[in-house]
Amino acid sequence: GKPAERAQVKQEPEERAQANQEPQGRGQAKQEAQKYRSRLRSRPEESTLAKVPVAKPPPGGSGAQGTGKAAAKSGKKPAASGKSPGTSKKRKLEEADYRNGKDASRGPGTCCHHCQRGTDHVQCKECKVSYCAKCLRRHYPHLHRGECAQLCPKCRGICVCKKHLRVDNAGMEKLLHKLGIGNDPNFDDAQRQWYANYLWRSLCTGSQPLLKLLREEGGVVTAAGLQLDGVPAAQIEGGYRVVCSECSASIANVFTTCSEGCGVDLCVACSRQSRKAWREQGGEGEDPPCPGVAEDASGESQTTCGGRLKLQRLPQLNSDLLQKLLAAAEHPESICTWSVDEPEPHLPLSDGDLNQLPPKLKFKAESTASPLSKGAVADYDPSQGILAAYSQYRHTSRGYVFCPTKEDMKGRAGGVDSFGVFQHHWKLGEPVVVRGVRGLMSWTPELMTRATRVGTGFANDVIDLVDCSEFRSAASTAYEFFRAYKGTLAERDGGGRKPMFKVKDWPPEDQFKQKLKRLYYDFVDMLPLPEYTHPTGGPLNMASRFPEGVLSPDLGPKCYIACGRVEEEEPPPGLLHADGDSVTKLHLDVADAVSIMVHCQGEKQDELEAAAAVYEGRAGKDMQAQAPEFGGAGAVWDIFAREDVPKLRAFLMRHRNKFRHSVTISKDSEGLNGSRQVVQPATVQNVADPIHDQHFFLSKPALELLAREEGVRPWTIEQFKDEAFFIPAGCPHQVRNLKSCIKVAMDFVSPESADEVMKLTDSFISLPKDHMQHGDKLQGRLIILSAAYKTMEGLHPVWEEQGSAK
């Protein structure tokens, strides 16, 4: 009868699922399913049976039991199901599990959202999406089955399927923003006013970087006989970056260009030198001749183009920028609500921050005590410069390093204004470590490779990497690289040494923001101190005010994936360093940077729980770097102070022949095929700049010798998973990986580093033109001018009214 046929309809998908679990029976099961569907199409009266709900059982039960109850109501005797008497009890238990969210695998057509297969599915009550048990254990080990049934990973915004990782439609974008993911930080008006006053005073006091920059620009304008607001705009299309033809510096505002259009553009400094040389030669007139050359029709001879250098400005900036900024910078109190001679007041807490504090701490937060006063700080030690509790500091060979937790930075826990303490150390150019920085996503290598995979040939995807054993570039498949990352790749030699590979800036920036958009949101949301670090909404990140229409600099995020080992390579006798370790060699950045360790290979859930138990032990009065094991850290950093750069350069130049970098490749004629390549380690020879060249790494013997000869010691800090390192601009640093780990970094420009950014820009453009670091990639002067102008408008919004009245 029909009940038996309906039972067969119910049982057939289960039989097909069992067949699909065996690779040998997939083809046979597919053929049987096609035959069954053709039989249904041949029966019009029964074709509706194929439209059974996908993953929800009938209210009265499932399978033959449900159809039997329906038949009983109609007065017909149900057909025998062929199952044992105990099956009915088992079915009831399964239905109870389904109602409790433990199992939703009943019903034909159910498949996993991830693998499109699987068994033992759990279905979300909100969106009806199902996940199999295997994918839940693999990708969401922290999510219980019942929690998944209430709100699945998709509804929580943490789904790691390729579609959701790329956020490739507006609906997903809207869902993430609704969940509070990928949004700009929320600051109230009082806080934004505080940030604007702080930024303006930082640029106008101390070394006065803004006033120095404005006088350089204004001096060229007045020398050309023009008014500050009378410089004509250049005809430049949007999306381009104007670069000086002489020194490769980026144009900040005004520049001189050839009137004949030969392509010569000179920055402020080169324009001043050109005008000075022309005056010394007895030149007359306001516009000096263009130094560009032009070829004749035959292309054999060259002559001067005959043009004149005319002063112009970038069209993306306001014509009155110089005039208004210079007037305000010379008298910063005219628009700043703070007195220049007094310390800045407390950063006001928002209502949400105050409501999260206990009543006693709320009272302390609302007090008028200075954030850096001794009375508001526990365990104050003037000899060490400690401004907070010892539990927020980590001891190094150079001194204490401020290392609060991310939660500490959100309020004034224990009466200590951690934000004010951070600014105190940041003004001094000292690094800061923030602990407990983690997002919602799991940054595993499998996750990143699946999102960036093109097609199905993952094993053939070629990536560029650095082989640290010889420190030269190489190419490898992504599959082989991550085998080395996990430690499953065969040893490179008989000495038991595993491969030391590293990949820098992978995946590329466009892929990071397109194919890994969900991870991009997760990284931005986990960034501590969003006032400084948020790329678009940070009020103290001057790079977030970059003018529209100009090609913006690449500030990240950038991924650094590398293998590692605890044992350091021993240099041969007579040398201070030999390649072999997975390291980032000594260098410095023109911008501030924050680097977060998001993954460390080998850490399991029980190891993470054990690390969490001693989490507070990573800081304190007696906490030091635990060499040589470093307490199970993923990497160790050596960070040098800005004032030690001259001594560091002198030391490296004096001992440059004792450092190895890369290899030399020659041919041996006695090879089996007539010639073969001979690879030999090479010592550092030609040095343009010992820091910008990135050819040196100071191992333990080199650091000890540096301390004896120059008295220079770095901050040696171990980095654990979920820790963010803040590196001020201009601080040389190097990194050695102790484990296979993934670090994600982003650059920002803080007002405290404005003067250092201008100095570093001059240092980079003074390098030889064929140097890999030559140029002005950051466009620091343009960032400072644009941020200062927009801050001035926010502090003094009636500039337009006053200008029109005059």
Coordinates of C-alpha atoms in Angstrom, one line a residue, residues 27 466 502 526 543 741 758:
G27 CA 28.6 5.6 -8.7
V466 CA 62.8 33.0 1.7
K502 CA 59.4 32.2 5.7
M526 CA 41.0 42.9 17.5
A543 CA 47.1 58.2 8.1
C741 CA 53.9 31.2 13.8
M758 CA 60.1 63.6 8.7

